[in-house]
Coordinates of C-alpha atoms in Angstrom, one line a residue:
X1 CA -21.7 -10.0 -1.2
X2 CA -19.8 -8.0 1.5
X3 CA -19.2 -4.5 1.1
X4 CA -15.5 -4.3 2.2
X5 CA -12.6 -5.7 0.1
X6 CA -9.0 -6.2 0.8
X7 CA -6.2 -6.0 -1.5
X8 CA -2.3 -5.0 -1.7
X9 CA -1.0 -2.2 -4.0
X10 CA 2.8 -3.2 -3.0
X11 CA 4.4 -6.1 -2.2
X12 CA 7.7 -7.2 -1.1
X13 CA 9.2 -9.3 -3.3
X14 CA 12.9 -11.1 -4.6
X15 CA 13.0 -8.3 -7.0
X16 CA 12.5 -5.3 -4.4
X17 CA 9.8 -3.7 -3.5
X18 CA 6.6 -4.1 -6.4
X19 CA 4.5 -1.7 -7.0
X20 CA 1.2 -1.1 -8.1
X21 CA 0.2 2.6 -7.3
X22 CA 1.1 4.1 -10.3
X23 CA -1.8 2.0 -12.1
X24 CA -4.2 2.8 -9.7
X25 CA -3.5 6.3 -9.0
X26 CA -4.8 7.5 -12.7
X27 CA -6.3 10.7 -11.9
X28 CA -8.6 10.4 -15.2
X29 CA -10.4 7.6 -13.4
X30 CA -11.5 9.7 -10.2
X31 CA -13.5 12.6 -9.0
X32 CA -11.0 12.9 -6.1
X33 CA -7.8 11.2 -5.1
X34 CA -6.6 12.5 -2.2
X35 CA -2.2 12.2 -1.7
X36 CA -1.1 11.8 2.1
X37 CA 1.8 13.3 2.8
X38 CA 3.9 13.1 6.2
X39 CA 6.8 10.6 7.6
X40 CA 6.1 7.9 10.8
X41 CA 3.3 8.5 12.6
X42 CA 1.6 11.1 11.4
X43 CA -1.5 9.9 11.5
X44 CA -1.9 8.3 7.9
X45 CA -3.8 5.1 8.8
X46 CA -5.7 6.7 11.1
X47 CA -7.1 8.8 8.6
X48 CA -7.9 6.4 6.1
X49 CA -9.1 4.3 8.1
X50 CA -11.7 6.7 9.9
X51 CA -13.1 7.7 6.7
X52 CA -13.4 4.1 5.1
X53 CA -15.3 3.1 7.5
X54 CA -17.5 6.2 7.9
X55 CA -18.3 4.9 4.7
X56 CA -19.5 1.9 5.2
X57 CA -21.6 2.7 7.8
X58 CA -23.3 5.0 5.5
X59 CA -23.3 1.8 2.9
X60 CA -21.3 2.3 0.7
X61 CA -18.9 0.0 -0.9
X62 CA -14.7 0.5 0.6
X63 CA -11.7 -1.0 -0.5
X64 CA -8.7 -1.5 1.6
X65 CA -5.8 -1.2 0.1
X66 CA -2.6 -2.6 2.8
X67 CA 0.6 -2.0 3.4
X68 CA 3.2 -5.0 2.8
X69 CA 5.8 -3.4 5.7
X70 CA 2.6 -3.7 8.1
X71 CA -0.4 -5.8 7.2
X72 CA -2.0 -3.7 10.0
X73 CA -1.4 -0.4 8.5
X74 CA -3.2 0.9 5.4
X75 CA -1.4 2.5 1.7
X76 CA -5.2 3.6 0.5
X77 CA -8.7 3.7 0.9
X78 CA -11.0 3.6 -2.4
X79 CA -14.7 4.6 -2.2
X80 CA -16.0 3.3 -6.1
X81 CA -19.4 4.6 -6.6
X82 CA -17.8 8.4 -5.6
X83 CA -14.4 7.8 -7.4
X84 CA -13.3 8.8 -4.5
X85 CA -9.6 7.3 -3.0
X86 CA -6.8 8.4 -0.2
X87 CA -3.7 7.0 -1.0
X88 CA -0.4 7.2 1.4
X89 CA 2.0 9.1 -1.4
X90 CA 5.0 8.7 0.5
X91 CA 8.0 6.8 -0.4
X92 CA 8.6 3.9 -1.5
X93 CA 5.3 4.9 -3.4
X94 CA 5.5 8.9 -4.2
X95 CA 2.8 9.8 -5.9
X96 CA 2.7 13.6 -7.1
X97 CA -0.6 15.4 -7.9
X98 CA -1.3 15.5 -11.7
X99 CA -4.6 17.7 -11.9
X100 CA -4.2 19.4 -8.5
X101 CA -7.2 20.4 -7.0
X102 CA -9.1 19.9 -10.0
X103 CA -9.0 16.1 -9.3
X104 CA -5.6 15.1 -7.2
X105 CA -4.1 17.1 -4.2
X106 CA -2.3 17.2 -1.2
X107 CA -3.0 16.5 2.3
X108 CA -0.4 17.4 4.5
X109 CA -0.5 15.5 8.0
X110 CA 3.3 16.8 8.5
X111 CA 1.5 19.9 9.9
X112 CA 0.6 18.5 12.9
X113 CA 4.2 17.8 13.8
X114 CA 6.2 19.6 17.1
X115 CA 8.9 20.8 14.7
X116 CA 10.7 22.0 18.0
X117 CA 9.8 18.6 20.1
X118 CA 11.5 16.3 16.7
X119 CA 14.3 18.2 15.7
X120 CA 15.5 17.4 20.0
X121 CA 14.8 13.8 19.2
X122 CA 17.2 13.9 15.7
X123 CA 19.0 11.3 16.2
X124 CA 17.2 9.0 17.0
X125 CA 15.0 9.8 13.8
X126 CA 18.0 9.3 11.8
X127 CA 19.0 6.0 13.4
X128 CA 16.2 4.4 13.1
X129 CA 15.6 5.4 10.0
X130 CA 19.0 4.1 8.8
X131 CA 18.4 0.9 10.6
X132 CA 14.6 -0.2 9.0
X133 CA 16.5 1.0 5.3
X134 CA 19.5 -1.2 5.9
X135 CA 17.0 -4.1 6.7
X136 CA 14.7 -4.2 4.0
X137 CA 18.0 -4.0 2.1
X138 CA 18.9 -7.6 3.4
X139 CA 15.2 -8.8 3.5
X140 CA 15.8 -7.8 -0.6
X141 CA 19.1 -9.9 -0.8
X142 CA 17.5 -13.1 0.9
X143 CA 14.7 -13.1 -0.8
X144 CA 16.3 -12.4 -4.0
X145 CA 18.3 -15.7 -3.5
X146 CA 15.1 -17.3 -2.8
X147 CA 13.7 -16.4 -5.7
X148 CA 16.5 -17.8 -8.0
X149 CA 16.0 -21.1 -6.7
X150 CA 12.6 -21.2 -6.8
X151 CA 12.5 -19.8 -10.3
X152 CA 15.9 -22.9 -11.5
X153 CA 13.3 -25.5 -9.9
X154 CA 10.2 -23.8 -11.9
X155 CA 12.1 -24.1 -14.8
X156 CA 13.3 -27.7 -14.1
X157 CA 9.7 -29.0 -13.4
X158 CA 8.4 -26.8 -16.7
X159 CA 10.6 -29.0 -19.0
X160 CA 8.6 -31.8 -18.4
X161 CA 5.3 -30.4 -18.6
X162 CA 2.5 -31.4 -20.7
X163 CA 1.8 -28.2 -22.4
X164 CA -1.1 -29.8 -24.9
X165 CA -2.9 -31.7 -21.8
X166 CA -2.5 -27.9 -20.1
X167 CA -3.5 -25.8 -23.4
X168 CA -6.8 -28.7 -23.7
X169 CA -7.8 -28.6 -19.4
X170 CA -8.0 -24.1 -20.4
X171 CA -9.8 -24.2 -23.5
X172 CA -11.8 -26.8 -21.5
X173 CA -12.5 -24.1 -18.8
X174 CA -12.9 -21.2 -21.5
X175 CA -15.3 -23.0 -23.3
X176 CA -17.5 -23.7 -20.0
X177 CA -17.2 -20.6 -18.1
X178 CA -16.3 -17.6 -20.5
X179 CA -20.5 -17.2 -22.0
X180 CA -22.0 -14.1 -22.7
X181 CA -20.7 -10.1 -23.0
X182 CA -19.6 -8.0 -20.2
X183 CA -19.7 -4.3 -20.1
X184 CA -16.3 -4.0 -21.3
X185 CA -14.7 -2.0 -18.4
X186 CA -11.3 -1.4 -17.4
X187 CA -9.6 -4.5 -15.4
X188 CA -7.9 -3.5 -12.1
X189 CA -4.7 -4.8 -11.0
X190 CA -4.2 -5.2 -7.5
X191 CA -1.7 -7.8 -5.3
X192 CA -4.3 -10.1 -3.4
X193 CA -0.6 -10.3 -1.0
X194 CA 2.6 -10.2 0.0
X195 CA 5.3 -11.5 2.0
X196 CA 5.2 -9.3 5.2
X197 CA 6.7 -9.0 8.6
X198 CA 3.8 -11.2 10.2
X199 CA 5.1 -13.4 7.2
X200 CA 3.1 -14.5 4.0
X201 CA -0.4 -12.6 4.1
X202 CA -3.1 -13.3 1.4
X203 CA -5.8 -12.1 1.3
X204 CA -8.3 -15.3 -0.1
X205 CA -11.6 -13.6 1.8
X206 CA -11.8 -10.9 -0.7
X207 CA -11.7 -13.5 -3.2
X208 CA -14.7 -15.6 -1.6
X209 CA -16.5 -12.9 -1.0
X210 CA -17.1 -11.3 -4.5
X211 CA -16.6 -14.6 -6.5
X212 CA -18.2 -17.6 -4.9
X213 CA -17.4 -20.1 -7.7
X214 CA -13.1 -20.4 -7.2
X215 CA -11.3 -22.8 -9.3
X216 CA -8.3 -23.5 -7.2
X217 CA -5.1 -24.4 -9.4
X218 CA -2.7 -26.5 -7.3
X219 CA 0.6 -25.4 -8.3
X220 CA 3.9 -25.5 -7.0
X221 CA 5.8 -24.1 -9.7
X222 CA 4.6 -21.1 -11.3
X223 CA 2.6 -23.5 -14.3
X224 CA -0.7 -21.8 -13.8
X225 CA 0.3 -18.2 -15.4
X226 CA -0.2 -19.7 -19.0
X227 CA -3.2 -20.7 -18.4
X228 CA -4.1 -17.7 -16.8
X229 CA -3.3 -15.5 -19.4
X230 CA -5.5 -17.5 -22.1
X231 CA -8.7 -17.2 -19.5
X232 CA -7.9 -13.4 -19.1
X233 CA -7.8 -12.9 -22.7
X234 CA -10.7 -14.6 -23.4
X235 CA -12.5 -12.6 -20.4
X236 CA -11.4 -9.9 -21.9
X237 CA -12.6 -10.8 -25.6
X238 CA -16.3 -11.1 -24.4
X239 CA -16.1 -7.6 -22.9
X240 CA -15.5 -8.8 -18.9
X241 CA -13.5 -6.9 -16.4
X242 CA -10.6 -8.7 -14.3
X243 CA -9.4 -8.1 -11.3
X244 CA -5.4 -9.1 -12.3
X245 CA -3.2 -9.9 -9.1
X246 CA 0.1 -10.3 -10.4
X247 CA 2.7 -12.8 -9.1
X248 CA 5.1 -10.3 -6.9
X249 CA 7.9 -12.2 -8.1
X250 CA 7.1 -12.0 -11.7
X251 CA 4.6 -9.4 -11.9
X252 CA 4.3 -10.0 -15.5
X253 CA 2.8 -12.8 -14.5
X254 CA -0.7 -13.3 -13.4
X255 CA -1.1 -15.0 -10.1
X256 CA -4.8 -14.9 -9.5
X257 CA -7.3 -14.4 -11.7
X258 CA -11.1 -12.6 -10.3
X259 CA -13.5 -11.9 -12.8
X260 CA -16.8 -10.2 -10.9
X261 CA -19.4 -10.1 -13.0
X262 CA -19.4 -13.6 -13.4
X263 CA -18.2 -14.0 -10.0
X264 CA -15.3 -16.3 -11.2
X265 CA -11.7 -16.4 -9.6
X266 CA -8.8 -18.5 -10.4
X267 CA -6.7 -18.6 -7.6
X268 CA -3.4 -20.1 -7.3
X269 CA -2.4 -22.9 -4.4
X270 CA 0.8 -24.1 -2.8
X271 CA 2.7 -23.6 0.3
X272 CA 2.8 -20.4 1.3
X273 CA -0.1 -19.1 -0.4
X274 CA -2.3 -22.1 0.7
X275 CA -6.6 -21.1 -0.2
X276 CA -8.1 -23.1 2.2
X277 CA -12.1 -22.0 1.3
X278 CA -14.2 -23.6 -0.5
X279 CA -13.4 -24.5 -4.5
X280 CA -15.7 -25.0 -7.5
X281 CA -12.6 -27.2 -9.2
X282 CA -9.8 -28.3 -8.1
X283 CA -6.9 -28.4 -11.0
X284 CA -3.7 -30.1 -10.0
X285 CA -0.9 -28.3 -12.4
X286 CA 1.7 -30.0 -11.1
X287 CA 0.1 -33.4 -12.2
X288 CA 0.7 -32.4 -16.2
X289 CA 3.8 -32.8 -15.2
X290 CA 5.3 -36.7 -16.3
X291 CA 5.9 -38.5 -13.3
X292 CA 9.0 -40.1 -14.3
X293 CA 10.5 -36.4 -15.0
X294 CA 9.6 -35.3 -11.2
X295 CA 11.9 -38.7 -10.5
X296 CA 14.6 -37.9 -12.6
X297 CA 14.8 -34.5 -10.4
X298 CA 13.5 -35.4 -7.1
X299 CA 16.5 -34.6 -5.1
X300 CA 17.4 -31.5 -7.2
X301 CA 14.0 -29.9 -6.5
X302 CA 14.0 -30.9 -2.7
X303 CA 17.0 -29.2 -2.9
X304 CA 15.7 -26.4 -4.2
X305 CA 12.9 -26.1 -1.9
X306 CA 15.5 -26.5 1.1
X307 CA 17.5 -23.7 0.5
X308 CA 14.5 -21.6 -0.9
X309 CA 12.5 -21.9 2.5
X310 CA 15.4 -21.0 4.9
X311 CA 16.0 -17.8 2.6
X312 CA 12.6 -17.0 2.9
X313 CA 12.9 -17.1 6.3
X314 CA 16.0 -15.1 6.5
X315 CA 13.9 -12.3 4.1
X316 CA 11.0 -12.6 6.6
X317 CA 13.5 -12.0 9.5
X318 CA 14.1 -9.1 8.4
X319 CA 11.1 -7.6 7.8
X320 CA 9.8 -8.0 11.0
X321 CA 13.1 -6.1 12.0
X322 CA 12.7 -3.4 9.3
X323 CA 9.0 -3.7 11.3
X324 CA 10.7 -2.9 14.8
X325 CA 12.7 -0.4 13.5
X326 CA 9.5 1.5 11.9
X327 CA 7.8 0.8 15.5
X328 CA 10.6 2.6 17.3
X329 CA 10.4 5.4 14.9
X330 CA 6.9 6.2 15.6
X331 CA 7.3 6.1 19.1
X332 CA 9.8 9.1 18.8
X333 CA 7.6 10.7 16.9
X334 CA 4.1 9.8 18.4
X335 CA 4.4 12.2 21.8
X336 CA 5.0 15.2 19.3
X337 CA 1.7 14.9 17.1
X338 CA -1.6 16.9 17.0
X339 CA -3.9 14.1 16.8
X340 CA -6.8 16.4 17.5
X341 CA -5.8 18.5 14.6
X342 CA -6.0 15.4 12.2
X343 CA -9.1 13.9 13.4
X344 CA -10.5 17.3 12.7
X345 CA -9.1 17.1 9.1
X346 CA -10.4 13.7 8.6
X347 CA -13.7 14.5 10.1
X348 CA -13.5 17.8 7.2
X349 CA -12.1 15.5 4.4
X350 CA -15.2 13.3 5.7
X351 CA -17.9 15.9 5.2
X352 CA -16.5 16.9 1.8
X353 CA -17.4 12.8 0.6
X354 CA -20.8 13.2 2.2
X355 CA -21.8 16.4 0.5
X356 CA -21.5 13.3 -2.6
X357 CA -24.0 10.8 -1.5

């Protein structure tokens, strides 16, 4: 089992931006949660990163936690065994202290700005900033029109599905795979995605890695999260922990499905969100569907598709843009930052973990 995983907290989505911080950042469930603070390159990543994987090379277990702007960039790094995280609590995800110092606080990177050096370069801070707003604004628009016609064709194709051959194929899978009592923890959420500006990222290895047996549900139009559902509340029944990934579109929804301790996932398939590894099952959704139904609407949900992939496209256009824009930002502000001074915080935030292990 590897000792690194990979997940989202945020995700862009039809609906905006999704997010997920507010479940994770329950200061009841850590010893220390530490809240970055500090605009465009102030050395967040940096940070988390150098103490993640400080961490594993002392072996212990690190979560990565991404950023859906920039696949490359980290939101938060989670240590488990010390209940430790560092999260990046700047918008779109504030997150404000709730115990401060006694389990939550601040750590402010914007000290190691040239106040004097950025307030010459002002506007070009404001411009830029202006400009990556303005495109996530239309990234949101297109991919809000995407999502309506993928979610009319979803609800075209669920008309004709069989919901009893569905309901029988899960109670099926229940029966065989839901045995024994867990140790009735708390389930995580997490997104195991997002649409990003290097388009659609997922991230299937975390998947493989901590739940070799994968049952892989083929599904082009949003039929698995029923079944879904039923599996999690059984899990849940016998006392199991889930890892939840909601669908980003419908994040009521569940997506994927990861359930560790019997080191189980059930991972949704289609275009876009392909799994490629290996599966336990394959279970073609889409094939409880009558055939004669996918006739009657054949050209409706090509259609559908059509215009749904080329506003995709025009969403993912835009984040790259939103992307440049951020890129140019940091570059202003990049010249004008102590670096020195927050490798010397990290390396002190560092020591303060290992006085812990």
């Amino acid at each position: 089992m590897s000792n690194t995983t990979h997940f989202f907290l945020g995700a862009n989505s039809g609906q905006g931006f999704q997010n997920l911080f507010q479940r994770f950042c329950q200061p009841e469930s850590f010893h220390d949660l530490l809240v970055l603070k500090g605009g465009p390159g102030a050395g967040k990543s940096t940070l988390m990163r150098t103490v993640g994987k400080a961490m594993e090379e002392r072996g212990e277990a690190v979560e990565y936690l991404y950023c859906s702007g920039d696949p490359q960039s980290l939101d938060g790094v989670h240590i488990p065994r010390l209940r430790a995280a560092i999260v990046d609590g700047t918008a779109p995800h504030v997150i404000e202290p709730r115990y401060p110092a006694a389990v939550d606080r601040y750590v402010n990177l914007g000290q190691f700005y040239d106040i004097d050096a950025a307030k010459k370069n002002r506007a070009d801070v404001i411009r830029y900033t202006k400009a990556g707003s303005a495109a996530y604004q239309r990234a949101y628009r297109a991919l809000g029109a995407a999502r309506q016609m993928s979610d009319s064709a979803a609800a075209l194709v669920l008309d004709g599905l069989d919901a009893g051959k569905l309901l029988r194929r899960t109670d099926g899978i229940i029966g065989r795979e839901i045995r024994g009592k867990g140790r009735g923890e708390e389930d995580d959420f997490r997104f195991l995605g997002s649409l990003t500006c290097q388009g659609p990222v997922w991230r299937f290895d975390t998947v493989q890695s901590i739940c070799p047996k994968v049952y892989q549900l083929q599904d082009a139009y949003g039929l698995a999260a029923p079944m879904l559902q039923r599996i999690h509340a059984a899990a849940s029944a016998h006392g199991f922990r889930a890892i939840v990934c909601p669908d980003p579109e419908h994040v009521d929804r569940i997506q994927h499905l990861l359930l560790p301790e019997l080191e189980l996932a059930f991972v949704t398939s289609r275009e876009g969100m392909e799994y490629t590894g290996p599966s336990y099952r394959r279970v073609r959704l889409d094939a409880m569907v009558d055939t004669a139904h996918y006739k009657r609407y054949k050209a409706r949900l090509r259609f559908s598709a059509r215009v749904a992939h080329a506003l995709t496209e025009e969403g993912l256009d835009a984040l790259r843009e939103a992307k440049a824009a951020h890129d140019r930002l940091e570059s202003v502000y990049h010249p004008h930052v102590n670096f020195d001074g927050v490798s010397q915080l990290a390396q002190e935030e560092l020591a303060r973990l290992e006085r812990r292990l």
